Structure formats: structure tokens, C-alpha cells
Amino acid sequence: MTIRTTFRSGNEDCAAWLTLPPGEGPQSRGGEGPHPVVLLIHGGGATHAMMLDQYERWFSEAGFAVLAFDFRHLGESGGSPRQLMSLRRYFEDIDAALAFIRTRPELDPSRIALWGTSFGASHVVATAARRRDIAAAVVQCPILQGRAPALSAGLLHLARFTGPIVSDLLRGALGLGRRYVSIVGRPGELAFVTQPGAFEGWMSVVPKGVVFDGRITAGAGLSMLFYDAAAKARQVRCPLLVCISDRENLMNPAVAARVARAAPRGVAIHYPTDHFEVYHPPFVERIVADQIAFLVRHLDPGR
């Protein structure tokens, strides 16, 4: 059962989806609770509509409650200007989601796991590093350094964003309409991510009938370039599962392997996938099964 709800973050509402375990199953406590919770954190510019429903279904069937949400300025959440990516606001929204969990009697605040995919993995690692109330964390196809996708296309590609970034920051300071650029594009286009196959891979997680706004405010790129969640791995005290795509095409997978080694309770599992294959058969079921086994071990939904 999925409940469409909201929680407050700053001056806006975040759209949220709470899925409770079904009433039957060997690991489910049905409608009783309180249930352990998996908080889903999506990738850069992505929204709940982009295939999070399959993870809600799989994790809830394994006995977990699942909370997913859209960051402010994206998807169904409030916030103006639209398509603003802000690290400060991201962390505020995650903290607000964790506070929301503590208001629900059917959820167990002592058994909260963070789950992050793609760029959301950075937010999971950074959040787990600064908080001690996280029971476990899982990341898949992780982008753990904000500069990695843009730099992989070369410095000349990155230099093309100087004008749009400066323009957007000035327009924002003056209260004018923002300057937008695309998150993902084909090679040669003005977009932050332009690796061969990235545009097609990105579109593969946009279900038919879902309208994806692929823009972001250009100034967001500046803070992302200096965002290095990998450097915080040693501060993550909870168990951390890093699902590594060995054919990762947006970041060197060696960075993810280093994070798993640096985290005191880190574990790495490798898969012969690229960045986008993890969302689709035949790999997605295998990866999720490994994630569920990890979460069952550390959150014990059967108790």
C-alpha cells in the first residue's frame, strides 16, 4: 500500500510516497509495525516517477516500509525557481524526510536505512557521515564526486559552461529568470553529461507517458564540481553496501571501490554493468536481491 503524502522542508512541501509492507509474507509484520524504513534518494535531477516504484515494491515485499520523495524544485514538490539543484537544500530535504519518519507511529526510527542511486549515492554517503542515527546505507551505480561526469568529457567541454554559470548566478542575484542548461545530452551538445550512450540510458529510466524536465539552473554546476562525498567515507559508521558497476561510464568505478574500503563497515559487490543497466533486467533483480539480503541482515524486518 502506497500513501501519497507531503512533508515540510524550508518554506515548501516535498511530495512523498510512503509504502508499507503487505499484510502477508514471512518477513512482514503486516499492518502492525513499527517497521524498519528504507529512505530512497534519487539521482541528479531525477524524480519519483523515474522507476522508483519498482524499488518501493521490492523492498516493501521484503518487509520494509519505504519512503520516497521529490527534492524541492523538482517533480511534484514545491519550490521556485524550478529545476534548481542545491546541495544545501538537498541535505535539508533529507533531514526533513528523516524527521517525517519520526512522526509516523508505524515506522521505527531506530531502523532507518538510506538507499541512493547515481548522484543520490553522494547524498547517502554524506548524510551517513554526518549523522549517527542511520542503521544502514546502500548505494548503487554511485556517482561520488560531482565533477566526475562533467570532467570525463574533457576540460574544453567543462569550459563551455563558464558563460551559462556566470549568467545564471548574476540573474539569480538580480531576481531575474534563471539560465538553464541540460543535465544530459548527446556528445557535443551543451549538457553536463554527454558521454556516448548517456542520453539514451537516461531516457531509459523515464517511463512512457512521464514528462521529464531535463534542465537545471546552470549555476548549480559550480557547487557540484566541488562536491566530493567520497572524501567522507571514513566518517560513515553504519554498515555501507556499495554496488559497483564495473563498466561504469560516468565515473571511474575505482572511486566507488575506495569508498567501500575506506568506510569502517563498508562492503562492495561488483556487477558487469554500466551506469544504466542496473535499472533493467537481467541485472536489476540480482542487484536488488543482494541489497535486500544486506538490509535484512542489518534492519531485521522479521523481529
PDB file of C-alpha atoms in Angstrom, residues 24-266:
ATOM      1  CA  GLU A  24       1.299 -11.288   4.442  1.00  0.00           C
ATOM      2  CA  GLY A  25       4.743 -12.731   3.973  1.00  0.00           C
ATOM      3  CA  PRO A  26       7.358 -14.490   6.091  1.00  0.00           C
ATOM      4  CA  GLN A  27       9.234 -11.281   6.898  1.00  0.00           C
ATOM      5  CA  SER A  28       6.334  -8.866   7.118  1.00  0.00           C
ATOM      6  CA  ARG A  29       4.501  -7.852  10.238  1.00  0.00           C
ATOM      7  CA  GLY A  30       1.553  -6.850   8.144  1.00  0.00           C
ATOM      8  CA  GLY A  31      -0.257  -3.795   9.395  1.00  0.00           C
ATOM      9  CA  GLU A  32       1.367  -3.801  12.835  1.00  0.00           C
ATOM     10  CA  GLY A  33       4.752  -2.113  12.934  1.00  0.00           C
ATOM     11  CA  PRO A  34       6.715  -0.204  13.689  1.00  0.00           C
ATOM     12  CA  HIS A  35       8.510  -1.242  10.508  1.00  0.00           C
ATOM     13  CA  PRO A  36      12.128  -0.652   9.526  1.00  0.00           C
ATOM     14  CA  VAL A  37      12.333   2.025   6.847  1.00  0.00           C
ATOM     15  CA  VAL A  38      14.277   2.423   3.608  1.00  0.00           C
ATOM     16  CA  LEU A  39      14.545   6.075   2.518  1.00  0.00           C
ATOM     17  CA  LEU A  40      15.047   6.287  -1.258  1.00  0.00           C
ATOM     18  CA  ILE A  41      17.230   9.096  -2.613  1.00  0.00           C
ATOM     19  CA  HIS A  42      17.214   9.510  -6.372  1.00  0.00           C
ATOM     20  CA  GLY A  43      19.939  10.748  -8.720  1.00  0.00           C
ATOM     21  CA  GLY A  44      20.645  14.238 -10.024  1.00  0.00           C
ATOM     22  CA  GLY A  45      17.548  15.922 -11.418  1.00  0.00           C
ATOM     23  CA  ALA A  46      15.558  12.667 -11.277  1.00  0.00           C
ATOM     24  CA  THR A  47      12.091  12.337  -9.772  1.00  0.00           C
ATOM     25  CA  HIS A  48       9.961   9.696  -8.101  1.00  0.00           C
ATOM     26  CA  ALA A  49       8.248   8.946 -11.412  1.00  0.00           C
ATOM     27  CA  MET A  50      11.526   7.646 -12.832  1.00  0.00           C
ATOM     28  CA  MET A  51      11.309   3.972 -11.825  1.00  0.00           C
ATOM     29  CA  LEU A  52      11.384   4.306  -8.048  1.00  0.00           C
ATOM     30  CA  ASP A  53       8.105   2.397  -7.882  1.00  0.00           C
ATOM     31  CA  GLN A  54       9.871  -0.910  -8.600  1.00  0.00           C
ATOM     32  CA  TYR A  55      12.165  -0.406  -5.589  1.00  0.00           C
ATOM     33  CA  GLU A  56       9.195   0.529  -3.414  1.00  0.00           C
ATOM     34  CA  ARG A  57       7.533  -2.730  -4.399  1.00  0.00           C
ATOM     35  CA  TRP A  58      10.578  -4.962  -3.927  1.00  0.00           C
ATOM     36  CA  PHE A  59      11.670  -3.502  -0.593  1.00  0.00           C
ATOM     37  CA  SER A  60       8.145  -3.428   0.861  1.00  0.00           C
ATOM     38  CA  GLU A  61       7.557  -7.051  -0.168  1.00  0.00           C
ATOM     39  CA  ALA A  62      10.718  -7.912   1.794  1.00  0.00           C
ATOM     40  CA  GLY A  63       9.150  -6.440   4.946  1.00  0.00           C
ATOM     41  CA  PHE A  64      10.380  -2.845   4.884  1.00  0.00           C
ATOM     42  CA  ALA A  65       8.446   0.384   4.840  1.00  0.00           C
ATOM     43  CA  VAL A  66       9.729   2.629   2.045  1.00  0.00           C
ATOM     44  CA  LEU A  67       9.706   6.422   1.867  1.00  0.00           C
ATOM     45  CA  ALA A  68      10.464   8.142  -1.432  1.00  0.00           C
ATOM     46  CA  PHE A  69      10.241  11.841  -2.221  1.00  0.00           C
ATOM     47  CA  ASP A  70      10.980  14.508  -4.802  1.00  0.00           C
ATOM     48  CA  PHE A  71      13.531  17.112  -3.825  1.00  0.00           C
ATOM     49  CA  ARG A  72      12.254  20.667  -3.700  1.00  0.00           C
ATOM     50  CA  HIS A  73      12.152  22.444  -7.078  1.00  0.00           C
ATOM     51  CA  LEU A  74      11.792  19.088  -8.859  1.00  0.00           C
ATOM     52  CA  GLY A  75       8.920  16.835  -9.879  1.00  0.00           C
ATOM     53  CA  GLU A  76       5.794  17.171  -7.752  1.00  0.00           C
ATOM     54  CA  SER A  77       7.465  19.105  -4.922  1.00  0.00           C
ATOM     55  CA  GLY A  78       7.171  22.846  -4.396  1.00  0.00           C
ATOM     56  CA  GLY A  79       9.874  25.416  -4.840  1.00  0.00           C
ATOM     57  CA  SER A  80      10.728  28.225  -7.238  1.00  0.00           C
ATOM     58  CA  PRO A  81      12.659  28.543  -9.476  1.00  0.00           C
ATOM     59  CA  ARG A  82      12.013  25.150 -10.963  1.00  0.00           C
ATOM     60  CA  GLN A  83      14.846  22.706 -11.643  1.00  0.00           C
ATOM     61  CA  LEU A  84      17.127  24.245  -9.038  1.00  0.00           C
ATOM     62  CA  MET A  85      19.762  21.830  -7.752  1.00  0.00           C
ATOM     63  CA  SER A  86      21.143  22.943  -4.393  1.00  0.00           C
ATOM     64  CA  LEU A  87      23.297  20.801  -2.121  1.00  0.00           C
ATOM     65  CA  ARG A  88      22.213  22.764   0.948  1.00  0.00           C
ATOM     66  CA  ARG A  89      18.567  22.212   0.079  1.00  0.00           C
ATOM     67  CA  TYR A  90      19.158  18.562  -0.736  1.00  0.00           C
ATOM     68  CA  PHE A  91      20.505  17.952   2.754  1.00  0.00           C
ATOM     69  CA  GLU A  92      17.681  19.965   4.302  1.00  0.00           C
ATOM     70  CA  ASP A  93      15.163  17.814   2.408  1.00  0.00           C
ATOM     71  CA  ILE A  94      16.825  14.573   3.512  1.00  0.00           C
ATOM     72  CA  ASP A  95      16.848  15.759   7.124  1.00  0.00           C
ATOM     73  CA  ALA A  96      13.186  16.754   6.791  1.00  0.00           C
ATOM     74  CA  ALA A  97      12.367  13.279   5.423  1.00  0.00           C
ATOM     75  CA  LEU A  98      14.127  11.678   8.387  1.00  0.00           C
ATOM     76  CA  ALA A  99      12.196  13.954  10.760  1.00  0.00           C
ATOM     77  CA  PHE A 100       8.952  12.976   8.994  1.00  0.00           C
ATOM     78  CA  ILE A 101       9.725   9.293   9.582  1.00  0.00           C
ATOM     79  CA  ARG A 102       9.882  10.022  13.314  1.00  0.00           C
ATOM     80  CA  THR A 103       6.336  11.403  13.259  1.00  0.00           C
ATOM     81  CA  ARG A 104       4.818   8.159  11.936  1.00  0.00           C
ATOM     82  CA  PRO A 105       3.965   5.551  14.586  1.00  0.00           C
ATOM     83  CA  GLU A 106       4.084   2.723  12.038  1.00  0.00           C
ATOM     84  CA  LEU A 107       7.758   3.449  11.314  1.00  0.00           C
ATOM     85  CA  ASP A 108      10.723   2.533  13.504  1.00  0.00           C
ATOM     86  CA  PRO A 109      13.163   5.475  13.810  1.00  0.00           C
ATOM     87  CA  SER A 110      15.864   3.176  15.200  1.00  0.00           C
ATOM     88  CA  ARG A 111      15.923   1.118  11.968  1.00  0.00           C
ATOM     89  CA  ILE A 112      16.323   3.573   9.102  1.00  0.00           C
ATOM     90  CA  ALA A 113      18.383   2.741   6.018  1.00  0.00           C
ATOM     91  CA  LEU A 114      19.388   5.183   3.295  1.00  0.00           C
ATOM     92  CA  TRP A 115      19.334   3.984  -0.309  1.00  0.00           C
ATOM     93  CA  GLY A 116      20.818   6.101  -3.072  1.00  0.00           C
ATOM     94  CA  THR A 117      21.276   5.653  -6.789  1.00  0.00           C
ATOM     95  CA  SER A 118      23.627   7.503  -9.147  1.00  0.00           C
ATOM     96  CA  PHE A 119      24.255  11.028  -7.806  1.00  0.00           C
ATOM     97  CA  GLY A 120      21.912  10.257  -4.901  1.00  0.00           C
ATOM     98  CA  ALA A 121      24.670   7.954  -3.650  1.00  0.00           C
ATOM     99  CA  SER A 122      26.722  11.039  -2.821  1.00  0.00           C
ATOM    100  CA  HIS A 123      23.931  12.364  -0.618  1.00  0.00           C
ATOM    101  CA  VAL A 124      23.622   8.986   1.115  1.00  0.00           C
ATOM    102  CA  VAL A 125      27.331   8.806   1.933  1.00  0.00           C
ATOM    103  CA  ALA A 126      27.472  12.445   3.037  1.00  0.00           C
ATOM    104  CA  THR A 127      24.357  12.075   5.210  1.00  0.00           C
ATOM    105  CA  ALA A 128      25.508   8.827   6.796  1.00  0.00           C
ATOM    106  CA  ALA A 129      28.849  10.506   7.536  1.00  0.00           C
ATOM    107  CA  ARG A 130      27.291  13.367   9.491  1.00  0.00           C
ATOM    108  CA  ARG A 131      24.500  11.510  11.298  1.00  0.00           C
ATOM    109  CA  ARG A 132      24.669   8.692  13.817  1.00  0.00           C
ATOM    110  CA  ASP A 133      21.018   7.660  13.634  1.00  0.00           C
ATOM    111  CA  ILE A 134      21.300   5.756  10.335  1.00  0.00           C
ATOM    112  CA  ALA A 135      21.213   1.961  10.743  1.00  0.00           C
ATOM    113  CA  ALA A 136      22.493   1.053   7.261  1.00  0.00           C
ATOM    114  CA  ALA A 137      23.150   2.551   3.846  1.00  0.00           C
ATOM    115  CA  VAL A 138      23.079   1.195   0.289  1.00  0.00           C
ATOM    116  CA  VAL A 139      24.323   2.859  -2.904  1.00  0.00           C
ATOM    117  CA  GLN A 140      24.217   1.632  -6.485  1.00  0.00           C
ATOM    118  CA  CYS A 141      25.918   2.867  -9.680  1.00  0.00           C
ATOM    119  CA  PRO A 142      27.301   5.564  -7.372  1.00  0.00           C
ATOM    120  CA  ILE A 143      28.476   8.968  -8.559  1.00  0.00           C
ATOM    121  CA  LEU A 144      30.542  10.033  -5.557  1.00  0.00           C
ATOM    122  CA  GLN A 145      32.375  13.046  -6.971  1.00  0.00           C
ATOM    123  CA  GLY A 146      30.280  15.763  -8.559  1.00  0.00           C
ATOM    124  CA  ARG A 147      32.979  16.722 -11.047  1.00  0.00           C
ATOM    125  CA  ALA A 148      33.337  13.214 -12.459  1.00  0.00           C
ATOM    126  CA  PRO A 149      30.595  13.194 -15.152  1.00  0.00           C
ATOM    127  CA  ALA A 150      31.490  16.654 -16.481  1.00  0.00           C
ATOM    128  CA  LEU A 151      35.265  16.146 -16.413  1.00  0.00           C
ATOM    129  CA  SER A 152      35.030  12.832 -18.202  1.00  0.00           C
ATOM    130  CA  ALA A 153      34.124  14.787 -21.355  1.00  0.00           C
ATOM    131  CA  GLY A 154      37.277  16.937 -21.045  1.00  0.00           C
ATOM    132  CA  LEU A 155      38.273  20.392 -19.844  1.00  0.00           C
ATOM    133  CA  LEU A 156      37.186  22.087 -23.069  1.00  0.00           C
ATOM    134  CA  HIS A 157      33.696  20.719 -22.567  1.00  0.00           C
ATOM    135  CA  LEU A 158      33.700  21.986 -18.991  1.00  0.00           C
ATOM    136  CA  ALA A 159      34.900  25.436 -20.091  1.00  0.00           C
ATOM    137  CA  ARG A 160      31.775  25.838 -22.223  1.00  0.00           C
ATOM    138  CA  PHE A 161      29.760  26.211 -19.026  1.00  0.00           C
ATOM    139  CA  THR A 162      31.596  29.302 -17.791  1.00  0.00           C
ATOM    140  CA  GLY A 163      29.247  31.702 -19.565  1.00  0.00           C
ATOM    141  CA  PRO A 164      25.976  29.967 -18.606  1.00  0.00           C
ATOM    142  CA  ILE A 165      27.086  29.553 -14.966  1.00  0.00           C
ATOM    143  CA  VAL A 166      28.095  33.221 -14.596  1.00  0.00           C
ATOM    144  CA  SER A 167      24.927  34.354 -16.355  1.00  0.00           C
ATOM    145  CA  ASP A 168      22.705  32.228 -14.140  1.00  0.00           C
ATOM    146  CA  LEU A 169      24.370  33.354 -10.908  1.00  0.00           C
ATOM    147  CA  LEU A 170      24.008  37.004 -11.904  1.00  0.00           C
ATOM    148  CA  ARG A 171      20.393  36.562 -12.952  1.00  0.00           C
ATOM    149  CA  GLY A 172      19.624  34.788  -9.702  1.00  0.00           C
ATOM    150  CA  ALA A 173      21.220  37.580  -7.670  1.00  0.00           C
ATOM    151  CA  LEU A 174      19.175  40.171  -9.553  1.00  0.00           C
ATOM    152  CA  GLY A 175      15.903  38.247  -9.234  1.00  0.00           C
ATOM    153  CA  LEU A 176      15.651  37.608 -12.963  1.00  0.00           C
ATOM    154  CA  GLY A 177      14.635  34.446 -14.770  1.00  0.00           C
ATOM    155  CA  ARG A 178      17.267  31.742 -14.464  1.00  0.00           C
ATOM    156  CA  ARG A 179      19.620  30.477 -17.159  1.00  0.00           C
ATOM    157  CA  TYR A 180      19.125  26.768 -17.800  1.00  0.00           C
ATOM    158  CA  VAL A 181      21.263  24.049 -19.334  1.00  0.00           C
ATOM    159  CA  SER A 182      20.528  20.402 -19.982  1.00  0.00           C
ATOM    160  CA  ILE A 183      21.515  17.737 -17.470  1.00  0.00           C
ATOM    161  CA  VAL A 184      22.220  15.138 -20.121  1.00  0.00           C
ATOM    162  CA  GLY A 185      22.734  15.309 -23.859  1.00  0.00           C
ATOM    163  CA  ARG A 186      24.434  13.628 -26.769  1.00  0.00           C
ATOM    164  CA  PRO A 187      28.168  14.060 -27.435  1.00  0.00           C
ATOM    165  CA  GLY A 188      28.948  17.624 -28.492  1.00  0.00           C
ATOM    166  CA  GLU A 189      25.784  19.141 -27.021  1.00  0.00           C
ATOM    167  CA  LEU A 190      25.807  21.728 -24.224  1.00  0.00           C
ATOM    168  CA  ALA A 191      24.841  19.477 -21.334  1.00  0.00           C
ATOM    169  CA  PHE A 192      26.590  18.483 -18.119  1.00  0.00           C
ATOM    170  CA  VAL A 193      26.636  14.788 -19.041  1.00  0.00           C
ATOM    171  CA  THR A 194      27.449  13.979 -22.686  1.00  0.00           C
ATOM    172  CA  GLN A 195      29.174  10.588 -22.645  1.00  0.00           C
ATOM    173  CA  PRO A 196      28.204   8.312 -25.545  1.00  0.00           C
ATOM    174  CA  GLY A 197      25.023   6.462 -24.650  1.00  0.00           C
ATOM    175  CA  ALA A 198      24.261   8.625 -21.601  1.00  0.00           C
ATOM    176  CA  PHE A 199      21.250  10.350 -23.176  1.00  0.00           C
ATOM    177  CA  GLU A 200      19.716   7.060 -24.275  1.00  0.00           C
ATOM    178  CA  GLY A 201      20.470   5.493 -20.890  1.00  0.00           C
ATOM    179  CA  TRP A 202      18.903   8.410 -19.050  1.00  0.00           C
ATOM    180  CA  MET A 203      15.777   8.237 -21.175  1.00  0.00           C
ATOM    181  CA  SER A 204      15.537   4.500 -20.479  1.00  0.00           C
ATOM    182  CA  VAL A 205      14.529   5.255 -16.876  1.00  0.00           C
ATOM    183  CA  VAL A 206      11.782   7.670 -17.946  1.00  0.00           C
ATOM    184  CA  PRO A 207       8.593   5.569 -18.241  1.00  0.00           C
ATOM    185  CA  LYS A 208       6.266   6.044 -21.164  1.00  0.00           C
ATOM    186  CA  GLY A 209       3.892   8.927 -20.509  1.00  0.00           C
ATOM    187  CA  VAL A 210       6.174  10.615 -17.946  1.00  0.00           C
ATOM    188  CA  VAL A 211       7.336  14.110 -18.858  1.00  0.00           C
ATOM    189  CA  PHE A 212      10.977  14.612 -17.833  1.00  0.00           C
ATOM    190  CA  ASP A 213      12.223  18.171 -17.452  1.00  0.00           C
ATOM    191  CA  GLY A 214      15.878  17.740 -18.345  1.00  0.00           C
ATOM    192  CA  ARG A 215      17.001  21.249 -17.454  1.00  0.00           C
ATOM    193  CA  ILE A 216      18.824  22.524 -14.385  1.00  0.00           C
ATOM    194  CA  THR A 217      19.821  26.030 -13.402  1.00  0.00           C
ATOM    195  CA  ALA A 218      23.326  26.485 -14.780  1.00  0.00           C
ATOM    196  CA  GLY A 219      24.766  27.879 -11.548  1.00  0.00           C
ATOM    197  CA  ALA A 220      24.114  24.551  -9.827  1.00  0.00           C
ATOM    198  CA  GLY A 221      27.043  23.126 -11.734  1.00  0.00           C
ATOM    199  CA  LEU A 222      29.528  25.216  -9.769  1.00  0.00           C
ATOM    200  CA  SER A 223      28.768  23.713  -6.369  1.00  0.00           C
ATOM    201  CA  MET A 224      28.507  20.224  -7.853  1.00  0.00           C
ATOM    202  CA  LEU A 225      32.047  20.440  -9.222  1.00  0.00           C
ATOM    203  CA  PHE A 226      33.439  20.803  -5.701  1.00  0.00           C
ATOM    204  CA  TYR A 227      31.205  18.159  -4.127  1.00  0.00           C
ATOM    205  CA  ASP A 228      33.280  15.148  -3.072  1.00  0.00           C
ATOM    206  CA  ALA A 229      31.256  12.714  -0.976  1.00  0.00           C
ATOM    207  CA  ALA A 230      33.925  10.048  -1.460  1.00  0.00           C
ATOM    208  CA  ALA A 231      36.176  12.003   0.894  1.00  0.00           C
ATOM    209  CA  LYS A 232      33.668  11.426   3.725  1.00  0.00           C
ATOM    210  CA  ALA A 233      33.694   7.623   3.540  1.00  0.00           C
ATOM    211  CA  ARG A 234      35.832   7.158   6.671  1.00  0.00           C
ATOM    212  CA  GLN A 235      33.184   9.004   8.695  1.00  0.00           C
ATOM    213  CA  VAL A 236      30.384   6.585   7.750  1.00  0.00           C
ATOM    214  CA  ARG A 237      29.916   4.433  10.852  1.00  0.00           C
ATOM    215  CA  CYS A 238      26.885   2.419   9.792  1.00  0.00           C
ATOM    216  CA  PRO A 239      27.117  -0.657   7.534  1.00  0.00           C
ATOM    217  CA  LEU A 240      27.507   0.532   3.937  1.00  0.00           C
ATOM    218  CA  LEU A 241      26.858  -1.579   0.831  1.00  0.00           C
ATOM    219  CA  VAL A 242      28.425  -0.219  -2.363  1.00  0.00           C
ATOM    220  CA  CYS A 243      27.024  -1.827  -5.539  1.00  0.00           C
ATOM    221  CA  ILE A 244      29.697  -1.100  -8.136  1.00  0.00           C
ATOM    222  CA  SER A 245      29.136  -1.085 -11.897  1.00  0.00           C
ATOM    223  CA  ASP A 246      32.436  -2.358 -13.280  1.00  0.00           C
ATOM    224  CA  ARG A 247      31.686  -0.854 -16.697  1.00  0.00           C
ATOM    225  CA  GLU A 248      30.623   2.465 -15.153  1.00  0.00           C
ATOM    226  CA  ASN A 249      30.626   5.136 -17.860  1.00  0.00           C
ATOM    227  CA  LEU A 250      30.028   8.274 -15.758  1.00  0.00           C
ATOM    228  CA  MET A 251      32.764   7.855 -13.142  1.00  0.00           C
ATOM    229  CA  ASN A 252      35.835   5.731 -12.536  1.00  0.00           C
ATOM    230  CA  PRO A 253      34.493   2.689 -10.625  1.00  0.00           C
ATOM    231  CA  ALA A 254      37.748   2.596  -8.666  1.00  0.00           C
ATOM    232  CA  VAL A 255      36.430   5.578  -6.678  1.00  0.00           C
ATOM    233  CA  ALA A 256      33.432   3.538  -5.505  1.00  0.00           C
ATOM    234  CA  ALA A 257      35.727   0.649  -4.571  1.00  0.00           C
ATOM    235  CA  ARG A 258      37.881   3.026  -2.497  1.00  0.00           C
ATOM    236  CA  VAL A 259      34.795   4.282  -0.679  1.00  0.00           C
ATOM    237  CA  ALA A 260      33.787   0.737   0.252  1.00  0.00           C
ATOM    238  CA  ARG A 261      37.304   0.068   1.584  1.00  0.00           C
ATOM    239  CA  ALA A 262      37.515   3.367   3.479  1.00  0.00           C
ATOM    240  CA  ALA A 263      34.164   3.061   5.249  1.00  0.00           C
ATOM    241  CA  PRO A 264      34.743   1.211   8.545  1.00  0.00           C
ATOM    242  CA  ARG A 265      31.880  -1.191   7.816  1.00  0.00           C
ATOM    243  CA  GLY A 266      31.874  -0.948   4.036  1.00  0.00           C
TER     244      GLY A 266
END
